[in-house]
PDB file of C-alpha atoms and ligand atoms in Angstrom:
ATOM      1  CA  MET A   9       0.005  -0.366  -0.308  1.00  0.00           C
ATOM      2  CA  LEU A  10       0.985   3.340  -0.734  1.00  0.00           C
ATOM      3  CA  PRO A  11       2.228   5.198   2.526  1.00  0.00           C
ATOM      4  CA  GLU A  12       0.187   7.998   1.710  1.00  0.00           C
ATOM      5  CA  ILE A  13      -3.057   5.888   1.348  1.00  0.00           C
ATOM      6  CA  GLU A  14      -2.564   4.408   5.006  1.00  0.00           C
ATOM      7  CA  GLN A  15      -2.017   7.843   6.592  1.00  0.00           C
ATOM      8  CA  LEU A  16      -5.060   9.331   4.662  1.00  0.00           C
ATOM      9  CA  LEU A  17      -6.708   5.727   5.908  1.00  0.00           C
ATOM     10  CA  ILE A  18      -5.314   6.873  10.033  1.00  0.00           C
ATOM     11  CA  LEU A  19      -6.867  10.194   9.451  1.00  0.00           C
ATOM     12  CA  GLN A  20     -10.173   8.462   7.730  1.00  0.00           C
ATOM     13  CA  ASP A  21     -10.388   6.408  10.784  1.00  0.00           C
ATOM     14  CA  ARG A  22      -9.701   9.338  12.784  1.00  0.00           C
ATOM     15  CA  ASP A  23     -12.329  11.429  11.233  1.00  0.00           C
ATOM     16  CA  ARG A  24     -14.826   8.897  10.917  1.00  0.00           C
ATOM     17  CA  LYS A  25     -14.475   8.500  15.462  1.00  0.00           C
ATOM     18  CA  ILE A  26     -14.603  12.255  15.922  1.00  0.00           C
ATOM     19  CA  ARG A  27     -17.588  12.279  13.744  1.00  0.00           C
ATOM     20  CA  LEU A  28     -19.253   9.479  15.524  1.00  0.00           C
ATOM     21  CA  LEU A  29     -18.182  11.401  19.438  1.00  0.00           C
ATOM     22  CA  ARG A  30     -20.057  14.759  17.502  1.00  0.00           C
ATOM     23  CA  GLN A  31     -23.156  12.401  17.503  1.00  0.00           C
ATOM     24  CA  GLU A  32     -22.992  11.065  20.503  1.00  0.00           C
ATOM     25  CA  GLN A  33     -22.172  14.345  21.880  1.00  0.00           C
ATOM     26  CA  LYS A  34     -25.309  15.357  20.443  1.00  0.00           C
ATOM     27  CA  THR A  35     -28.196  13.043  22.170  1.00  0.00           C
ATOM     28  CA  ALA A  36     -27.303  13.835  26.166  1.00  0.00           C
ATOM     29  CA  PRO A  37     -28.845  17.191  25.733  1.00  0.00           C
ATOM     30  CA  LEU A  38     -31.503  15.610  24.097  1.00  0.00           C
ATOM     31  CA  GLU A  39     -31.889  12.522  26.619  1.00  0.00           C
ATOM     32  CA  ARG A  40     -31.459  15.451  29.087  1.00  0.00           C
ATOM     33  CA  LYS A  41     -34.293  16.759  27.860  1.00  0.00           C
ATOM     34  CA  ALA A  42     -36.799  13.841  27.272  1.00  0.00           C
ATOM     35  CA  LEU A  43     -36.406  13.266  31.146  1.00  0.00           C
ATOM     36  CA  GLU A  44     -37.253  16.714  32.520  1.00  0.00           C
ATOM     37  CA  ASP A  45     -39.725  16.558  30.422  1.00  0.00           C
ATOM     38  CA  LYS A  46     -40.775  13.471  31.942  1.00  0.00           C
ATOM     39  CA  LEU A  47     -39.987  14.211  35.790  1.00  0.00           C
ATOM     40  CA  THR A  48     -42.475  17.820  34.066  1.00  0.00           C
ATOM     41  CA  SER A  49     -44.837  15.410  33.341  1.00  0.00           C
ATOM     42  CA  ALA A  50     -45.327  13.740  37.031  1.00  0.00           C
ATOM     43  CA  GLN A  51     -45.226  17.179  39.118  1.00  0.00           C
ATOM     44  CA  THR A  52     -47.749  18.899  37.140  1.00  0.00           C
ATOM     45  CA  GLN A  53     -50.043  15.989  37.545  1.00  0.00           C
ATOM     46  CA  LEU A  54     -49.293  16.088  41.472  1.00  0.00           C
ATOM     47  CA  GLU A  55     -49.423  19.366  41.361  1.00  0.00           C
ATOM     48  CA  SER A  56     -53.051  18.843  39.250  1.00  0.00           C
ATOM     49  CA  VAL A  57     -54.282  15.813  42.097  1.00  0.00           C
ATOM     50  CA  ARG A  58     -53.498  18.164  45.441  1.00  0.00           C
ATOM     51  CA  LEU A  59     -55.115  20.836  43.907  1.00  0.00           C
ATOM     52  CA  LYS A  60     -58.097  18.497  43.057  1.00  0.00           C
ATOM     53  CA  ALA A  61     -57.679  17.289  47.397  1.00  0.00           C
ATOM     54  CA  LYS A  62     -58.136  21.049  48.033  1.00  0.00           C
ATOM     55  CA  GLU A  63     -60.801  21.468  45.894  1.00  0.00           C
ATOM     56  CA  ILE A  64     -63.035  18.836  47.344  1.00  0.00           C
ATOM     57  CA  GLU A  65     -62.012  20.269  50.820  1.00  0.00           C
ATOM     58  CA  VAL A  66     -63.819  23.849  50.060  1.00  0.00           C
ATOM     59  CA  GLU A  67     -66.468  22.630  48.707  1.00  0.00           C
ATOM     60  CA  ARG A  68     -66.962  20.881  51.992  1.00  0.00           C
ATOM     61  CA  LYS A  69     -66.149  23.572  53.951  1.00  0.00           C
ATOM     62  CA  LYS A  70     -69.402  25.493  52.102  1.00  0.00           C
ATOM     63  CA  LEU A  71     -71.910  23.065  52.626  1.00  0.00           C
ATOM     64  CA  GLU A  72     -70.910  22.783  56.186  1.00  0.00           C
ATOM     65  CA  ASN A  73     -71.443  26.700  56.541  1.00  0.00           C
ATOM     66  CA  GLU A  74     -74.736  26.041  54.702  1.00  0.00           C
ATOM     67  CA  ALA A  75     -75.782  23.303  56.770  1.00  0.00           C
ATOM     68  CA  GLN A  76     -74.921  25.532  60.360  1.00  0.00           C
ATOM     69  CA  THR A  77     -77.016  28.491  58.305  1.00  0.00           C
ATOM     70  CA  VAL A  78     -80.246  26.372  57.948  1.00  0.00           C
ATOM     71  CA  ARG A  79     -79.802  25.056  61.577  1.00  0.00           C
ATOM     72  CA  ASP A  80     -79.458  28.452  62.533  1.00  0.00           C
ATOM     73  CA  ARG A  81     -83.392  29.336  60.648  1.00  0.00           C
ATOM     74  CA  ILE A  82     -83.852  25.891  62.280  1.00  0.00           C
ATOM     75  CA  ALA A  83     -83.293  27.219  66.170  1.00  0.00           C
ATOM     76  CA  LYS A  84     -84.724  31.035  64.914  1.00  0.00           C
ATOM     77  CA  TYR A  85     -88.362  28.993  64.279  1.00  0.00           C
ATOM     78  CA  GLN A  86     -88.260  27.036  67.340  1.00  0.00           C
ATOM     79  CA  ALA A  87     -88.233  30.022  69.377  1.00  0.00           C
ATOM     80  CA  GLN A  88     -90.615  31.543  67.533  1.00  0.00           C
ATOM     81  CA  LYS A  89     -92.937  28.758  66.597  1.00  0.00           C
ATOM     82  CA  PHE A  90     -93.148  28.466  71.470  1.00  0.00           C
ATOM     83  CA  GLN A  91     -93.489  32.076  71.439  1.00  0.00           C
ATOM     84  CA  THR A  92     -96.718  32.293  68.666  1.00  0.00           C
ATOM     85  CA  ARG A  93    -100.395  32.038  69.707  1.00  0.00           C
ATOM     86  CA  LYS A  94    -101.612  32.123  65.633  1.00  0.00           C
ATOM     87  CA  ASN A  95    -102.379  28.897  64.310  1.00  0.00           C
ATOM     88  CA  ASP A  96    -102.151  29.511  61.507  1.00  0.00           C
ATOM     89  CA  GLU A  97     -98.098  30.914  62.268  1.00  0.00           C
ATOM     90  CA  PHE A  98     -97.298  27.912  63.917  1.00  0.00           C
ATOM     91  CA  ALA A  99     -98.426  25.493  61.184  1.00  0.00           C
ATOM     92  CA  ALA A 100     -95.670  27.440  58.535  1.00  0.00           C
ATOM     93  CA  LEU A 101     -93.511  27.880  61.365  1.00  0.00           C
ATOM     94  CA  SER A 102     -93.330  24.263  61.969  1.00  0.00           C
ATOM     95  CA  HIS A 103     -93.531  23.453  57.853  1.00  0.00           C
ATOM     96  CA  GLU A 104     -90.330  25.848  57.739  1.00  0.00           C
ATOM     97  CA  ILE A 105     -88.483  23.847  60.151  1.00  0.00           C
ATOM     98  CA  GLU A 106     -89.872  20.884  58.086  1.00  0.00           C
ATOM     99  CA  ARG A 107     -88.502  21.629  54.879  1.00  0.00           C
ATOM    100  CA  GLY A 108     -85.254  22.696  56.779  1.00  0.00           C
ATOM    101  CA  GLU A 109     -84.626  19.272  58.494  1.00  0.00           C
ATOM    102  CA  LYS A 110     -84.942  18.183  54.822  1.00  0.00           C
ATOM    103  CA  ASP A 111     -82.581  21.082  53.514  1.00  0.00           C
ATOM    104  CA  ILE A 112     -80.224  19.580  55.929  1.00  0.00           C
ATOM    105  CA  GLN A 113     -80.397  16.330  55.628  1.00  0.00           C
ATOM    106  CA  SER A 114     -79.411  17.006  51.329  1.00  0.00           C
ATOM    107  CA  ILE A 115     -76.532  18.868  52.644  1.00  0.00           C
ATOM    108  CA  GLU A 116     -75.045  16.243  54.947  1.00  0.00           C
ATOM    109  CA  ASP A 117     -75.285  13.258  51.994  1.00  0.00           C
ATOM    110  CA  ARG A 118     -73.413  15.652  50.105  1.00  0.00           C
ATOM    111  CA  GLU A 119     -71.075  16.157  52.887  1.00  0.00           C
ATOM    112  CA  LEU A 120     -70.763  12.204  53.035  1.00  0.00           C
ATOM    113  CA  ASP A 121     -69.959  12.252  49.410  1.00  0.00           C
ATOM    114  CA  LEU A 122     -67.508  14.683  49.581  1.00  0.00           C
ATOM    115  CA  MET A 123     -65.410  13.144  52.140  1.00  0.00           C
ATOM    116  CA  GLU A 124     -66.039   9.597  50.554  1.00  0.00           C
ATOM    117  CA  ALA A 125     -64.246  11.528  47.697  1.00  0.00           C
ATOM    118  CA  ALA A 126     -61.812  13.153  49.579  1.00  0.00           C
ATOM    119  CA  GLU A 127     -60.147   9.869  51.345  1.00  0.00           C
ATOM    120  CA  LYS A 128     -59.895   8.620  47.050  1.00  0.00           C
ATOM    121  CA  GLN A 129     -58.399  11.167  46.063  1.00  0.00           C
ATOM    122  CA  LYS A 130     -56.247  10.822  49.217  1.00  0.00           C
ATOM    123  CA  ALA A 131     -54.680   7.790  47.865  1.00  0.00           C
ATOM    124  CA  VAL A 132     -54.888   9.327  44.034  1.00  0.00           C
ATOM    125  CA  ILE A 133     -52.053  11.965  45.712  1.00  0.00           C
ATOM    126  CA  SER A 134     -50.211   8.684  47.403  1.00  0.00           C
ATOM    127  CA  GLU A 135     -50.102   7.052  44.500  1.00  0.00           C
ATOM    128  CA  SER A 136     -48.566   9.972  42.104  1.00  0.00           C
ATOM    129  CA  GLU A 137     -46.313  11.367  45.254  1.00  0.00           C
ATOM    130  CA  LYS A 138     -44.311   7.962  44.786  1.00  0.00           C
ATOM    131  CA  GLN A 139     -45.075   8.212  41.537  1.00  0.00           C
ATOM    132  CA  THR A 140     -43.183  11.572  41.108  1.00  0.00           C
ATOM    133  CA  SER A 141     -40.485  10.513  43.797  1.00  0.00           C
ATOM    134  CA  ALA A 142     -39.287   7.070  41.568  1.00  0.00           C
ATOM    135  CA  ILE A 143     -39.295   9.420  38.730  1.00  0.00           C
ATOM    136  CA  LYS A 144     -37.256  11.929  40.281  1.00  0.00           C
ATOM    137  CA  ALA A 145     -34.573   9.726  41.711  1.00  0.00           C
ATOM    138  CA  GLN A 146     -34.411   8.236  38.200  1.00  0.00           C
ATOM    139  CA  PHE A 147     -33.475  11.370  36.986  1.00  0.00           C
ATOM    140  CA  ASP A 148     -31.619  12.641  39.129  1.00  0.00           C
ATOM    141  CA  ARG A 149     -29.481   8.709  38.381  1.00  0.00           C
ATOM    142  CA  GLN A 150     -29.832   9.349  34.782  1.00  0.00           C
ATOM    143  CA  THR A 151     -28.540  13.184  34.735  1.00  0.00           C
ATOM    144  CA  ALA A 152     -25.596  11.890  36.418  1.00  0.00           C
ATOM    145  CA  ASP A 153     -24.867   9.581  33.845  1.00  0.00           C
ATOM    146  CA  ILE A 154     -25.785  11.826  30.951  1.00  0.00           C
ATOM    147  CA  ASP A 155     -23.475  14.610  32.258  1.00  0.00           C
ATOM    148  CA  GLU A 156     -20.972  11.918  32.880  1.00  0.00           C
ATOM    149  CA  LYS A 157     -20.395  10.444  29.492  1.00  0.00           C
ATOM    150  CA  ALA A 158     -20.311  13.926  28.036  1.00  0.00           C
ATOM    151  CA  LYS A 159     -17.654  14.953  29.983  1.00  0.00           C
ATOM    152  CA  ALA A 160     -16.016  11.746  28.819  1.00  0.00           C
ATOM    153  CA  ILE A 161     -16.519  12.153  25.013  1.00  0.00           C
ATOM    154  CA  THR A 162     -15.367  15.837  25.675  1.00  0.00           C
ATOM    155  CA  ALA A 163     -12.670  14.166  26.870  1.00  0.00           C
ATOM    156  CA  GLN A 164     -12.532  11.504  23.677  1.00  0.00           C
ATOM    157  CA  LEU A 165     -12.862  14.345  21.591  1.00  0.00           C
ATOM    158  CA  GLY A 166      -9.964  16.428  23.102  1.00  0.00           C
ATOM    159  CA  GLU A 167      -7.471  13.439  22.891  1.00  0.00           C
ATOM    160  CA  ILE A 168      -8.888  12.218  18.822  1.00  0.00           C
ATOM    161  CA  GLU A 169      -8.697  15.692  17.641  1.00  0.00           C
ATOM    162  CA  ALA A 170      -5.211  16.594  19.052  1.00  0.00           C
ATOM    163  CA  ASP A 171      -4.198  13.715  17.394  1.00  0.00           C
ATOM    164  CA  ARG A 172      -5.899  14.579  14.278  1.00  0.00           C
ATOM    165  CA  VAL A 173      -3.890  17.924  13.915  1.00  0.00           C
ATOM    166  CA  LYS A 174      -0.573  15.796  13.886  1.00  0.00           C
ATOM    167  CA  LEU A 175      -1.488  13.362  11.451  1.00  0.00           C
ATOM    168  CA  ALA A 176      -3.132  15.916   9.233  1.00  0.00           C
ATOM    169  CA  GLU A 177       0.171  17.983   9.570  1.00  0.00           C
ATOM    170  CA  ALA A 178       2.042  14.712   8.580  1.00  0.00           C
ATOM    171  CA  VAL A 179       0.038  14.776   5.005  1.00  0.00           C
ATOM    172  CA  GLU A 180       1.310  16.665   2.276  1.00  0.00           C
ATOM    173  CA  GLU A 181      -0.475  19.634   1.907  1.00  0.00           C
ATOM    174  CA  ASP A 182      -2.193  19.315  -1.729  1.00  0.00           C
ATOM    175  CA  LEU A 183      -2.958  15.665  -0.448  1.00  0.00           C
ATOM    176  CA  ARG A 184      -4.796  16.809   2.612  1.00  0.00           C
ATOM    177  CA  ASP A 185      -6.668  19.837   0.547  1.00  0.00           C
ATOM    178  CA  THR A 186      -8.058  17.065  -1.550  1.00  0.00           C
ATOM    179  CA  TYR A 187      -8.529  14.477   1.113  1.00  0.00           C
ATOM    180  CA  ASP A 188     -10.021  17.471   2.739  1.00  0.00           C
ATOM    181  CA  ARG A 189     -12.405  18.425   0.566  1.00  0.00           C
ATOM    182  CA  LEU A 190     -13.980  14.419  -0.063  1.00  0.00           C
ATOM    183  CA  ILE A 191     -14.592  13.611   3.272  1.00  0.00           C
ATOM    184  CA  ARG A 192     -16.521  16.511   3.626  1.00  0.00           C
ATOM    185  CA  SER A 193     -18.805  15.650   0.249  1.00  0.00           C
ATOM    186  CA  LYS A 194     -18.535  12.483   0.696  1.00  0.00           C
ATOM    187  CA  ASN A 195     -20.051  11.743   3.989  1.00  0.00           C
ATOM    188  CA  GLY A 196     -16.691  11.181   5.687  1.00  0.00           C
ATOM    189  CA  GLU A 197     -15.765   8.540   2.722  1.00  0.00           C
ATOM    190  CA  ALA A 198     -12.784   9.781   0.557  1.00  0.00           C
ATOM    191  CA  VAL A 199     -10.396   6.964   0.420  1.00  0.00           C
ATOM    192  CA  VAL A 200     -12.095   3.785  -0.045  1.00  0.00           C
ATOM    193  CA  GLY A 201     -11.510   0.031  -1.680  1.00  0.00           C
ATOM    194  CA  LEU A 202     -11.392  -1.299  -5.070  1.00  0.00           C
ATOM    195  CA  GLN A 203     -12.478  -4.422  -5.372  1.00  0.00           C
ATOM    196  CA  HIS A 204     -13.193  -6.701  -8.269  1.00  0.00           C
ATOM    197  CA  ASP A 205     -12.789  -3.269 -10.221  1.00  0.00           C
ATOM    198  CA  VAL A 206     -15.953  -1.136  -8.439  1.00  0.00           C
ATOM    199  CA  CYS A 207     -15.072   1.246  -6.694  1.00  0.00           C
ATOM    200  CA  SER A 208     -16.573   0.933  -2.825  1.00  0.00           C
ATOM    201  CA  GLY A 209     -17.600   4.562  -2.801  1.00  0.00           C
ATOM    202  CA  CYS A 210     -20.261   4.897  -5.328  1.00  0.00           C
ATOM    203  CA  HIS A 211     -20.219   0.641  -6.823  1.00  0.00           C
ATOM    204  CA  MET A 212     -19.547   2.242 -10.117  1.00  0.00           C
ATOM    205  CA  LYS A 213     -16.995   0.126 -12.059  1.00  0.00           C
ATOM    206  CA  VAL A 214     -14.111   2.283 -12.811  1.00  0.00           C
ATOM    207  CA  THR A 215     -11.980   1.394 -16.634  1.00  0.00           C
ATOM    208  CA  PRO A 216      -9.022  -0.702 -17.091  1.00  0.00           C
ATOM    209  CA  THR A 217      -6.303   2.424 -16.529  1.00  0.00           C
ATOM    210  CA  THR A 218      -7.550   3.179 -13.510  1.00  0.00           C
ATOM    211  CA  SER A 219      -7.719  -0.023 -12.593  1.00  0.00           C
ATOM    212  CA  SER A 220      -4.330  -0.948 -13.457  1.00  0.00           C
ATOM    213  CA  LYS A 221      -2.974   1.926 -12.042  1.00  0.00           C
ATOM    214  CA  CYS A 222      -4.388   1.060  -8.849  1.00  0.00           C
ATOM    215  CA  ARG A 223      -3.322  -1.815  -8.161  1.00  0.00           C
ATOM    216  CA  SER A 224       0.581  -0.825  -9.501  1.00  0.00           C
ATOM    217  CA  ARG A 225       0.084   1.517  -6.123  1.00  0.00           C
ATOM    218  CA  LYS A 226       2.188   3.872  -7.534  1.00  0.00           C
ATOM    219  CA  GLU A 227       0.314   6.967  -7.025  1.00  0.00           C
ATOM    220  CA  ILE A 228      -2.948   8.750  -5.736  1.00  0.00           C
ATOM    221  CA  VAL A 229      -5.656   7.464  -8.013  1.00  0.00           C
ATOM    222  CA  HIS A 230      -8.921   8.619  -7.964  1.00  0.00           C
ATOM    223  CA  CYS A 231     -12.629   6.390  -9.587  1.00  0.00           C
ATOM    224  CA  GLU A 232     -13.577   8.411 -12.438  1.00  0.00           C
ATOM    225  CA  ASN A 233     -16.949   8.729 -10.995  1.00  0.00           C
ATOM    226  CA  CYS A 234     -17.380  10.185  -7.356  1.00  0.00           C
ATOM    227  CA  ALA A 235     -13.650  11.097  -7.370  1.00  0.00           C
ATOM    228  CA  ARG A 236     -13.231   9.024  -4.104  1.00  0.00           C
ATOM    229  CA  ILE A 237      -9.324   8.331  -3.886  1.00  0.00           C
ATOM    230  CA  LEU A 238      -9.181   4.243  -3.971  1.00  0.00           C
ATOM    231  CA  TYR A 239      -6.976   1.557  -2.831  1.00  0.00           C
ATOM    232  CA  TRP A 240      -6.346  -1.087  -4.463  1.00  0.00           C
ATOM    233  CA  GLU A 241      -8.316  -4.183  -2.231  1.00  0.00           C
ATOM    234  CA  ASP A 242      -6.685  -8.067  -2.548  1.00  0.00           C
TER     235      ASP A 242
HETATM  236 ZN1   ZN B  11     -16.912   5.957  -7.449  1.00  0.00          ZN
END
């Protein structure tokens, strides 16, 4: 193999690694975001079930006050009932008292329903709290892993990039320019093997002249279809 080809293949290997590490670097914030979203959604859910419990409590207090108002009214009517001497007024007050008692019964029924709902909501909150704290623990653990991994990738990238600079410096300038242009335009594949006269970059058959030049391993040969640099693969 031509020494230049060997140099370029090592360079290409480093470029491939750099590209992969940069891609991995991009996934870290996305993974973090997904975990954050999951946690936020659990916290929002918890807030909403807690709010529901508060609403039930407010409603229950309201009914309690309502019942008290009716009780006060009944007490007032009862006092009036014993003072009156008029039959029709007595009858009217008795009727009002009876109606008030019915109202209290219906308010108390609604209070019971709300107390039952409050009990159920307590269980819902407890389940939601459990879920949220599990998700928070998972979030802490996984984001720590992500941060650690990101740090390792940055360190590794730094090393490989430094190595790449040295390797690139050793390549003759014109060839390096050609390589750099190809690596950018050919999706990271600048130097490819020639197998049975077929360029493994574009999968086209090259001319016999190109093939024999490549086989002789004396000069840098390009695929006439895709312009990639070719090397002979036995
Ligand atoms: Zn080609």
